[in-house]
mmCIF file of N, CA, C and O in Angstrom:
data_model
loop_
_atom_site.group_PDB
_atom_site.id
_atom_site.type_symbol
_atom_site.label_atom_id
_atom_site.label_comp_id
_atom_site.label_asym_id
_atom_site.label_seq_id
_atom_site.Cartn_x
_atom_site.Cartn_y
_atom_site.Cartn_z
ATOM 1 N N UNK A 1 62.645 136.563 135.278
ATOM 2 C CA UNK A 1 63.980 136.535 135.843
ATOM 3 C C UNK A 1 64.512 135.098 135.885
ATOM 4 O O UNK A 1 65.636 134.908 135.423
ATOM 5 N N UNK A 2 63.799 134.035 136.407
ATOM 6 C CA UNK A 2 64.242 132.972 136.238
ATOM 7 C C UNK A 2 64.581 132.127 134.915
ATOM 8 O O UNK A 2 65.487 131.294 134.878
ATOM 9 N N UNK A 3 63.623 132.488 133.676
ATOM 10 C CA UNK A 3 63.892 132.485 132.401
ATOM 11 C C UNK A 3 65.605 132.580 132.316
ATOM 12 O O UNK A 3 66.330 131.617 132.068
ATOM 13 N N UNK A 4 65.997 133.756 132.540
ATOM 14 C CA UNK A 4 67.393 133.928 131.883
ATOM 15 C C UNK A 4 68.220 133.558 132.561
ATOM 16 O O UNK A 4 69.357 133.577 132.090
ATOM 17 N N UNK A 5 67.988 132.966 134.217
ATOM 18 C CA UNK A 5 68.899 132.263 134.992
ATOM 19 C C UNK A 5 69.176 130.960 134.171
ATOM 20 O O UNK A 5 70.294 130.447 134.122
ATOM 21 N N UNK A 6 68.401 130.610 133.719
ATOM 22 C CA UNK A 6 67.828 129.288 133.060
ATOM 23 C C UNK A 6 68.309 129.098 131.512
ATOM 24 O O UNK A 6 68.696 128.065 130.966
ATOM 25 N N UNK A 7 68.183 130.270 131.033
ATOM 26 C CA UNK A 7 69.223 130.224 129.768
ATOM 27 C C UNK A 7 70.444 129.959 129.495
ATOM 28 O O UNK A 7 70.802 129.376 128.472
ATOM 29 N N UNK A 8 71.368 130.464 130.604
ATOM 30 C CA UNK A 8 72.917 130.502 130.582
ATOM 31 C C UNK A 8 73.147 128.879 130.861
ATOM 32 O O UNK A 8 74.344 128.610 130.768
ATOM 33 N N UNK A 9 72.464 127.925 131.123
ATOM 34 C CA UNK A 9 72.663 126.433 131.198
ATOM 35 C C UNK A 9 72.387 125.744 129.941
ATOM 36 O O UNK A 9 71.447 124.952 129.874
ATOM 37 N N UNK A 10 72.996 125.940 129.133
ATOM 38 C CA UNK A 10 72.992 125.256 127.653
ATOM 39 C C UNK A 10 73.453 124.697 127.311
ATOM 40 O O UNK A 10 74.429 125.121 126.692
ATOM 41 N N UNK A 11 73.225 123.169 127.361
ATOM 42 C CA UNK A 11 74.238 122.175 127.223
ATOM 43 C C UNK A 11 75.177 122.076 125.723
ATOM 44 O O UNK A 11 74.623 121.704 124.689
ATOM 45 N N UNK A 12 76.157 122.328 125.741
ATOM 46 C CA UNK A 12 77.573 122.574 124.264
ATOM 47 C C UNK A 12 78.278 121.605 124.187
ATOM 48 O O UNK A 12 79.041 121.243 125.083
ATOM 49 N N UNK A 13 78.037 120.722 122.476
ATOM 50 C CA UNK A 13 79.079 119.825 122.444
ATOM 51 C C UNK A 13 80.096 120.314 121.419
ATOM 52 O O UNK A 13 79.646 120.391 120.276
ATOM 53 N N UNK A 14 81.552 120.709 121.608
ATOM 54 C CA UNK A 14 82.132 120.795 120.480
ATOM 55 C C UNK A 14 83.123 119.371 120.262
ATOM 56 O O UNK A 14 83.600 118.608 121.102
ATOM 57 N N UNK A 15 83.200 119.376 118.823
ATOM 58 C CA UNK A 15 84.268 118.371 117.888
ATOM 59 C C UNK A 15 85.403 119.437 117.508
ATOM 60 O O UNK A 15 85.218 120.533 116.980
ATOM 61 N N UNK A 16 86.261 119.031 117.782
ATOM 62 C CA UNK A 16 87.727 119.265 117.449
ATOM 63 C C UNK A 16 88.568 118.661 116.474
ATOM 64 O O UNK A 16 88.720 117.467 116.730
ATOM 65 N N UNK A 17 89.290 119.107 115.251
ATOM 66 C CA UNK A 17 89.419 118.057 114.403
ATOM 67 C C UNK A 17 91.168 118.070 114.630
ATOM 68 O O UNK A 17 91.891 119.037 114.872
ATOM 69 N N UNK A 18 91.543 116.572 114.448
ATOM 70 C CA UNK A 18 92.949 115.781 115.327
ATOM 71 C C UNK A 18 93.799 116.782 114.493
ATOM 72 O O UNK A 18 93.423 117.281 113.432
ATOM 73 N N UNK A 19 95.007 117.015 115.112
ATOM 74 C CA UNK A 19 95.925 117.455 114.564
ATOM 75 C C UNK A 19 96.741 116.491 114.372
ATOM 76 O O UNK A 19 97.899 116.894 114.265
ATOM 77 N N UNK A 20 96.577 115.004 114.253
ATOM 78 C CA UNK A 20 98.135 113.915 113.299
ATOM 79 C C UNK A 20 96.434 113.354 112.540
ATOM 80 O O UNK A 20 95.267 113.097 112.836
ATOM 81 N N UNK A 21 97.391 113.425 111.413
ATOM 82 C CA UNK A 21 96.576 112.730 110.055
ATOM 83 C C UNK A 21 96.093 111.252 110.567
ATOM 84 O O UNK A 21 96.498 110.685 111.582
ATOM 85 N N UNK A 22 95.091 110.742 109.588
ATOM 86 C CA UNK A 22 94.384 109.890 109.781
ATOM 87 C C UNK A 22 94.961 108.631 108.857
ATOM 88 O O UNK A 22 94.748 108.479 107.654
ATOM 89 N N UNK A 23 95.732 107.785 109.708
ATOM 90 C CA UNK A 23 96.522 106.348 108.846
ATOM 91 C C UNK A 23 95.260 105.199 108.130
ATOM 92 O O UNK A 23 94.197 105.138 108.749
ATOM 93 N N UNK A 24 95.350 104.685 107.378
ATOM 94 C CA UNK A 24 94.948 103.630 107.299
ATOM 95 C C UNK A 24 95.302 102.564 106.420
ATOM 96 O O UNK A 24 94.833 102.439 105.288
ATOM 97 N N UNK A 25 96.300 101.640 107.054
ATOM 98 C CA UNK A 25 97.029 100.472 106.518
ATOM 99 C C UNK A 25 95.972 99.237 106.316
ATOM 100 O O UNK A 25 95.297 98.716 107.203
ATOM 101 N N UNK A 26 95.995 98.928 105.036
ATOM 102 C CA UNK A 26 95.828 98.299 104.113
ATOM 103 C C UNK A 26 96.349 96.887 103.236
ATOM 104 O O UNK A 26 96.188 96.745 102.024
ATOM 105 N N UNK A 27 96.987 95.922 104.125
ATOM 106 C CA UNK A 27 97.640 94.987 103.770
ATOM 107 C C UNK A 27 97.318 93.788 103.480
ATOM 108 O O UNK A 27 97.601 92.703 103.988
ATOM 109 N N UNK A 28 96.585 94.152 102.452
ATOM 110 C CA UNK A 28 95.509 92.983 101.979
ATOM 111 C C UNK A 28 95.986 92.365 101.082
ATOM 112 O O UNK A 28 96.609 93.092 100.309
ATOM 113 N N UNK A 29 95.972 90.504 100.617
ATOM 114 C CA UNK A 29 96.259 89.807 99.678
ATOM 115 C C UNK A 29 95.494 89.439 99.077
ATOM 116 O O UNK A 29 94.729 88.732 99.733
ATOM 117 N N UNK A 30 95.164 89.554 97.796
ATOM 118 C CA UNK A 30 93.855 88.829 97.234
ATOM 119 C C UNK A 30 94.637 87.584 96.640
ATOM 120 O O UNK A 30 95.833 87.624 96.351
ATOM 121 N N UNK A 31 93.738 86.362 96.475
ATOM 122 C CA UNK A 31 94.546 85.280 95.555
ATOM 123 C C UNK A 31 92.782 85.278 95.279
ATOM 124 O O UNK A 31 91.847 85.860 95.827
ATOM 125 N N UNK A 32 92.900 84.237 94.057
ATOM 126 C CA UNK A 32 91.811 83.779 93.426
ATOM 127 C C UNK A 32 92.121 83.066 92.345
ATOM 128 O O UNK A 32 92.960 83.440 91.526
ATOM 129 N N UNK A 33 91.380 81.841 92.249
ATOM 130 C CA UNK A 33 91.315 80.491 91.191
ATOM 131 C C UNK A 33 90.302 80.798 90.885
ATOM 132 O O UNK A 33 89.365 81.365 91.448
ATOM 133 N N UNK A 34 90.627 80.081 89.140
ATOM 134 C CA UNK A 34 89.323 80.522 88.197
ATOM 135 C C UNK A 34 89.168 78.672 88.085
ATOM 136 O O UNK A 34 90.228 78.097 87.840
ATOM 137 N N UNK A 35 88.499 78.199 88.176
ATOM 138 C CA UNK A 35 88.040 76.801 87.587
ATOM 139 C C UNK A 35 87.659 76.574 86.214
ATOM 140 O O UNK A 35 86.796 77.450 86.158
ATOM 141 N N UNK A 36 87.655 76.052 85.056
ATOM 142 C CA UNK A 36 87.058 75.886 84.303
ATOM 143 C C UNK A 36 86.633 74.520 83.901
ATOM 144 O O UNK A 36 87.520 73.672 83.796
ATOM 145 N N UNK A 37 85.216 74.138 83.626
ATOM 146 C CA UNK A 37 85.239 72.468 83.030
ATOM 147 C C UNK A 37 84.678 72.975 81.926
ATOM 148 O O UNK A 37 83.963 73.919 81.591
ATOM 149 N N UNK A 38 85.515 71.563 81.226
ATOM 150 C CA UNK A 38 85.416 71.906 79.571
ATOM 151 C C UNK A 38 85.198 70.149 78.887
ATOM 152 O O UNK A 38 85.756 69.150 79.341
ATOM 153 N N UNK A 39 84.395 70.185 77.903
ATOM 154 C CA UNK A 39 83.794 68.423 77.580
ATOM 155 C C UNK A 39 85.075 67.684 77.062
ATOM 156 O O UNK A 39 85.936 68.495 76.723
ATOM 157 N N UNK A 40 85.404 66.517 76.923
ATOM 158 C CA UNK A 40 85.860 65.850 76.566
ATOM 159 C C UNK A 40 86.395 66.560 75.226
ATOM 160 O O UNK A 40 87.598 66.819 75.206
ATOM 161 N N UNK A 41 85.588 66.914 74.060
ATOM 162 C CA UNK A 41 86.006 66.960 72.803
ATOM 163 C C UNK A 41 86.988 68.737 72.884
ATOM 164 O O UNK A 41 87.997 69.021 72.239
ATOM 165 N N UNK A 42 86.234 69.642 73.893
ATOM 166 C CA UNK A 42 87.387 70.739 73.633
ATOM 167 C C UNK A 42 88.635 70.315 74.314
ATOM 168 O O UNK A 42 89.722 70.228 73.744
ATOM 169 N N UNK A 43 88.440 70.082 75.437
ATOM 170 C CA UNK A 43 89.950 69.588 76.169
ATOM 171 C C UNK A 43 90.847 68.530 75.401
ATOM 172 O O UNK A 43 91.928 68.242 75.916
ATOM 173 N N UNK A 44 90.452 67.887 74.119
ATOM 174 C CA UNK A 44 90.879 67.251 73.065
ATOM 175 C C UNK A 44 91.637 68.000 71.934
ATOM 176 O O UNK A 44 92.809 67.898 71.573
ATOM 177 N N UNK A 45 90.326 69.015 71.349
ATOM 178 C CA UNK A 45 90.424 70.099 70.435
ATOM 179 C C UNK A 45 91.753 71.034 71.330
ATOM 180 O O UNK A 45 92.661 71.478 70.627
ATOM 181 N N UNK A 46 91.799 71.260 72.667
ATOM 182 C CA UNK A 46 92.880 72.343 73.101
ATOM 183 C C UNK A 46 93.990 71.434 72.798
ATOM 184 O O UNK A 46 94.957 71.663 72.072
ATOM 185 N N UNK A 47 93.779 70.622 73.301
ATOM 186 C CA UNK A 47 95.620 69.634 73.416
ATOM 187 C C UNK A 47 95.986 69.426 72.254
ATOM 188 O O UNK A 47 97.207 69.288 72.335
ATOM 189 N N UNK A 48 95.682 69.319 71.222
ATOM 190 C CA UNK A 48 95.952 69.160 69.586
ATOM 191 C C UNK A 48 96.123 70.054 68.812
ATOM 192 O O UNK A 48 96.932 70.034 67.885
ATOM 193 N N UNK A 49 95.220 71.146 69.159
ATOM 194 C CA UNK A 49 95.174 72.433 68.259
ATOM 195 C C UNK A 49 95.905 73.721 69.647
ATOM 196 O O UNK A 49 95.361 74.809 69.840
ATOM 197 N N UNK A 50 96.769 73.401 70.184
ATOM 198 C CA UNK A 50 97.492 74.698 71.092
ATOM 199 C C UNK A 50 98.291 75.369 70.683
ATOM 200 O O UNK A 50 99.336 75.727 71.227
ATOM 201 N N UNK A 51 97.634 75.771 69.039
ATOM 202 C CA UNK A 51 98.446 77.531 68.629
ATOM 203 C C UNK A 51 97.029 78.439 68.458
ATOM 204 O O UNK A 51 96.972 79.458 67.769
ATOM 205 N N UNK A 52 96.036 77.938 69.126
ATOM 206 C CA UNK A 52 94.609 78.346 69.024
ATOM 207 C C UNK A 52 94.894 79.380 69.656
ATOM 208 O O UNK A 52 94.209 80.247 69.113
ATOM 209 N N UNK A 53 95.504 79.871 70.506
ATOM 210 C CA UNK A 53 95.348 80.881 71.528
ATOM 211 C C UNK A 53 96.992 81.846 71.176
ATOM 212 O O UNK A 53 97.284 82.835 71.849
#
C-alpha cells in the first residue's frame, strides 16, 4: 500500500517549445590584410614588367 502512495510522487520535467521564433543578429565585419615580401629583383621585375598580371 505504501508502494503506490509512493508512486504518484514522480518528479516531471516538461520543455515547451517558444512560440516567437528564434532571432539571431549577426553584424559582423571582417577586414583582413594580406602582407607580402618579395626580394629586391621581383619587386624590380613587377615595376618594369606590370602587364605581367
Amino acid at each position: 500500500m505504501m508502494a503506490f502512495a509512493l508512486g504518484g510522487c514522480v518528479p516531471r520535467i516538461e520543455i515547451a517549445p517558444s512560440t516567437e521564433p528564434i532571432v539571431i543578429n549577426m553584424n559582423v565585419k571582417i577586414e583582413h590584410e594580406i602582407h607580402i615580401k618579395v626580394d629586391k629583383d621581383v619587386e624590380k621585375m613587377l615595376k618594369t614588367q606590370s602587364d605581367i598580371f
